Amino acid sequence: MKTILFFSLFLYLLYAEESFITQFEYGKMLYENPRGIGCVHCHGLEGEGLEVASYKNKKGDIQILKGGAINNLNYEHFAAALKKGNRIMPRYYLEDSEIRAIYLYLNEMRSFNEK
């Protein structure tokens, strides 16, 4: 009897869900702190974009540094921007599964707030 119970438990664990968190939770965690600095600090809680800093340039004009809105991008543009990086945004070297999780998180946040 113990053998059957042990074997049943083994099979259950073998085919159980691989992760203890959902893709949404994983995406949220990555969005808030992917590699030390979270996307949230420049792109906002829902990817709407935030003012990061303002400064005066050499001419004395005030310049505003803003993280762009990323909650309205299609997946291809979103993934390409994360893989490439640019002058201001660091490249995080995220795996495709991590990029998909962040994209899913932002889309679910947008859908939730549109209701």
PDB file of C-alpha atoms in Angstrom:
ATOM      1  CA  MET A   1       0.000   0.000   0.000  1.00  0.00           C
ATOM      2  CA  LYS A   2       2.812   2.409   0.889  1.00  0.00           C
ATOM      3  CA  THR A   3       4.450   1.683  -2.457  1.00  0.00           C
ATOM      4  CA  ILE A   4       1.293   2.591  -4.352  1.00  0.00           C
ATOM      5  CA  LEU A   5       0.856   5.771  -2.316  1.00  0.00           C
ATOM      6  CA  PHE A   6       4.492   6.750  -2.852  1.00  0.00           C
ATOM      7  CA  PHE A   7       4.273   6.005  -6.579  1.00  0.00           C
ATOM      8  CA  SER A   8       1.045   8.039  -6.869  1.00  0.00           C
ATOM      9  CA  LEU A   9       2.634  10.973  -5.074  1.00  0.00           C
ATOM     10  CA  PHE A  10       5.692  10.692  -7.309  1.00  0.00           C
ATOM     11  CA  LEU A  11       3.532  10.795 -10.451  1.00  0.00           C
ATOM     12  CA  TYR A  12       1.570  13.753  -9.110  1.00  0.00           C
ATOM     13  CA  LEU A  13       4.752  15.718  -8.412  1.00  0.00           C
ATOM     14  CA  LEU A  14       6.219  14.717 -11.754  1.00  0.00           C
ATOM     15  CA  TYR A  15       3.283  16.168 -13.685  1.00  0.00           C
ATOM     16  CA  ALA A  16       2.487  19.057 -11.336  1.00  0.00           C
ATOM     17  CA  GLU A  17       2.876  22.615 -12.509  1.00  0.00           C
ATOM     18  CA  GLU A  18       6.564  23.449 -12.842  1.00  0.00           C
ATOM     19  CA  SER A  19       6.293  26.875 -11.265  1.00  0.00           C
ATOM     20  CA  PHE A  20       4.904  27.978  -7.951  1.00  0.00           C
ATOM     21  CA  ILE A  21       4.048  31.449  -9.291  1.00  0.00           C
ATOM     22  CA  THR A  22       1.853  32.435 -12.212  1.00  0.00           C
ATOM     23  CA  GLN A  23       3.155  34.042 -15.394  1.00  0.00           C
ATOM     24  CA  PHE A  24       1.458  37.273 -14.270  1.00  0.00           C
ATOM     25  CA  GLU A  25       3.317  37.208 -10.930  1.00  0.00           C
ATOM     26  CA  TYR A  26       6.577  36.363 -12.675  1.00  0.00           C
ATOM     27  CA  GLY A  27       6.090  39.226 -15.132  1.00  0.00           C
ATOM     28  CA  LYS A  28       5.307  41.620 -12.276  1.00  0.00           C
ATOM     29  CA  MET A  29       8.428  40.558 -10.422  1.00  0.00           C
ATOM     30  CA  LEU A  30      10.584  41.039 -13.511  1.00  0.00           C
ATOM     31  CA  TYR A  31       8.958  44.383 -14.363  1.00  0.00           C
ATOM     32  CA  GLU A  32       9.586  45.706 -10.875  1.00  0.00           C
ATOM     33  CA  ASN A  33      13.176  44.446 -10.613  1.00  0.00           C
ATOM     34  CA  PRO A  34      14.619  42.578 -13.620  1.00  0.00           C
ATOM     35  CA  ARG A  35      18.321  43.042 -12.974  1.00  0.00           C
ATOM     36  CA  GLY A  36      18.658  45.513 -10.123  1.00  0.00           C
ATOM     37  CA  ILE A  37      16.748  48.465 -11.601  1.00  0.00           C
ATOM     38  CA  GLY A  38      13.080  47.967 -12.335  1.00  0.00           C
ATOM     39  CA  CYS A  39      11.261  49.018 -15.496  1.00  0.00           C
ATOM     40  CA  VAL A  40       8.679  50.568 -13.172  1.00  0.00           C
ATOM     41  CA  HIS A  41      11.023  53.428 -12.228  1.00  0.00           C
ATOM     42  CA  CYS A  42      11.058  54.858 -15.762  1.00  0.00           C
ATOM     43  CA  HIS A  43       7.983  53.363 -17.410  1.00  0.00           C
ATOM     44  CA  GLY A  44       5.506  53.625 -14.521  1.00  0.00           C
ATOM     45  CA  LEU A  45       3.347  51.109 -12.685  1.00  0.00           C
ATOM     46  CA  GLU A  46       1.424  50.208 -15.818  1.00  0.00           C
ATOM     47  CA  GLY A  47       3.928  51.037 -18.550  1.00  0.00           C
ATOM     48  CA  GLU A  48       2.472  54.497 -19.159  1.00  0.00           C
ATOM     49  CA  GLY A  49       5.858  56.275 -19.053  1.00  0.00           C
ATOM     50  CA  LEU A  50       7.221  58.587 -16.374  1.00  0.00           C
ATOM     51  CA  GLU A  51       9.353  61.687 -16.139  1.00  0.00           C
ATOM     52  CA  VAL A  52      12.680  60.447 -14.822  1.00  0.00           C
ATOM     53  CA  ALA A  53      14.628  63.689 -14.556  1.00  0.00           C
ATOM     54  CA  SER A  54      14.805  67.252 -15.756  1.00  0.00           C
ATOM     55  CA  TYR A  55      17.946  69.282 -16.295  1.00  0.00           C
ATOM     56  CA  LYS A  56      19.258  72.401 -18.017  1.00  0.00           C
ATOM     57  CA  ASN A  57      21.239  71.903 -21.167  1.00  0.00           C
ATOM     58  CA  LYS A  58      24.249  74.031 -22.174  1.00  0.00           C
ATOM     59  CA  LYS A  59      21.944  76.751 -23.523  1.00  0.00           C
ATOM     60  CA  GLY A  60      20.041  76.894 -20.243  1.00  0.00           C
ATOM     61  CA  ASP A  61      16.922  75.253 -21.672  1.00  0.00           C
ATOM     62  CA  ILE A  62      15.152  72.757 -19.448  1.00  0.00           C
ATOM     63  CA  GLN A  63      15.223  69.246 -20.859  1.00  0.00           C
ATOM     64  CA  ILE A  64      13.037  66.419 -19.612  1.00  0.00           C
ATOM     65  CA  LEU A  65      14.158  62.806 -19.630  1.00  0.00           C
ATOM     66  CA  LYS A  66      11.144  60.531 -19.793  1.00  0.00           C
ATOM     67  CA  GLY A  67      10.703  56.784 -19.954  1.00  0.00           C
ATOM     68  CA  GLY A  68       8.406  56.094 -22.876  1.00  0.00           C
ATOM     69  CA  ALA A  69       5.008  54.451 -22.772  1.00  0.00           C
ATOM     70  CA  ILE A  70       5.452  50.733 -23.362  1.00  0.00           C
ATOM     71  CA  ASN A  71       1.968  49.449 -22.571  1.00  0.00           C
ATOM     72  CA  ASN A  72       0.714  50.050 -26.095  1.00  0.00           C
ATOM     73  CA  LEU A  73       3.439  48.267 -28.089  1.00  0.00           C
ATOM     74  CA  ASN A  74       2.879  45.052 -29.979  1.00  0.00           C
ATOM     75  CA  TYR A  75       4.984  42.120 -28.860  1.00  0.00           C
ATOM     76  CA  GLU A  76       7.502  42.347 -31.703  1.00  0.00           C
ATOM     77  CA  HIS A  77       8.361  46.002 -30.981  1.00  0.00           C
ATOM     78  CA  PHE A  78       8.391  45.383 -27.241  1.00  0.00           C
ATOM     79  CA  ALA A  79      10.767  42.419 -27.514  1.00  0.00           C
ATOM     80  CA  ALA A  80      13.024  44.198 -30.009  1.00  0.00           C
ATOM     81  CA  ALA A  81      13.389  47.224 -27.720  1.00  0.00           C
ATOM     82  CA  LEU A  82      14.319  45.026 -24.767  1.00  0.00           C
ATOM     83  CA  LYS A  83      16.840  43.030 -26.745  1.00  0.00           C
ATOM     84  CA  LYS A  84      18.468  46.074 -28.312  1.00  0.00           C
ATOM     85  CA  GLY A  85      18.496  48.696 -25.584  1.00  0.00           C
ATOM     86  CA  ASN A  86      19.340  52.282 -26.536  1.00  0.00           C
ATOM     87  CA  ARG A  87      21.260  55.344 -25.395  1.00  0.00           C
ATOM     88  CA  ILE A  88      19.349  55.672 -22.136  1.00  0.00           C
ATOM     89  CA  MET A  89      17.750  52.333 -21.399  1.00  0.00           C
ATOM     90  CA  PRO A  90      20.150  49.585 -20.374  1.00  0.00           C
ATOM     91  CA  ARG A  91      20.103  46.203 -22.029  1.00  0.00           C
ATOM     92  CA  TYR A  92      18.944  43.623 -19.511  1.00  0.00           C
ATOM     93  CA  TYR A  93      19.768  40.441 -21.461  1.00  0.00           C
ATOM     94  CA  LEU A  94      16.377  38.929 -20.693  1.00  0.00           C
ATOM     95  CA  GLU A  95      15.401  35.484 -21.927  1.00  0.00           C
ATOM     96  CA  ASP A  96      12.472  35.230 -24.354  1.00  0.00           C
ATOM     97  CA  SER A  97      10.344  33.678 -21.595  1.00  0.00           C
ATOM     98  CA  GLU A  98      11.101  36.668 -19.342  1.00  0.00           C
ATOM     99  CA  ILE A  99      10.170  39.149 -22.071  1.00  0.00           C
ATOM    100  CA  ARG A 100       6.895  37.302 -22.678  1.00  0.00           C
ATOM    101  CA  ALA A 101       6.105  37.329 -18.951  1.00  0.00           C
ATOM    102  CA  ILE A 102       6.656  41.103 -18.701  1.00  0.00           C
ATOM    103  CA  TYR A 103       4.568  41.686 -21.835  1.00  0.00           C
ATOM    104  CA  LEU A 104       1.772  39.506 -20.427  1.00  0.00           C
ATOM    105  CA  TYR A 105       1.884  41.413 -17.141  1.00  0.00           C
ATOM    106  CA  LEU A 106       1.600  44.812 -18.854  1.00  0.00           C
ATOM    107  CA  ASN A 107      -1.243  43.648 -21.098  1.00  0.00           C
ATOM    108  CA  GLU A 108      -3.184  42.208 -18.184  1.00  0.00           C
ATOM    109  CA  MET A 109      -2.662  45.420 -16.193  1.00  0.00           C
ATOM    110  CA  ARG A 110      -3.929  47.474 -19.135  1.00  0.00           C
ATOM    111  CA  SER A 111      -6.949  45.190 -19.629  1.00  0.00           C
ATOM    112  CA  PHE A 112      -7.763  45.301 -15.932  1.00  0.00           C
ATOM    113  CA  ASN A 113      -7.657  49.107 -15.819  1.00  0.00           C
ATOM    114  CA  GLU A 114      -9.772  49.505 -18.963  1.00  0.00           C
ATOM    115  CA  LYS A 115     -12.698  47.730 -17.294  1.00  0.00           C
TER     116      LYS A 115
END
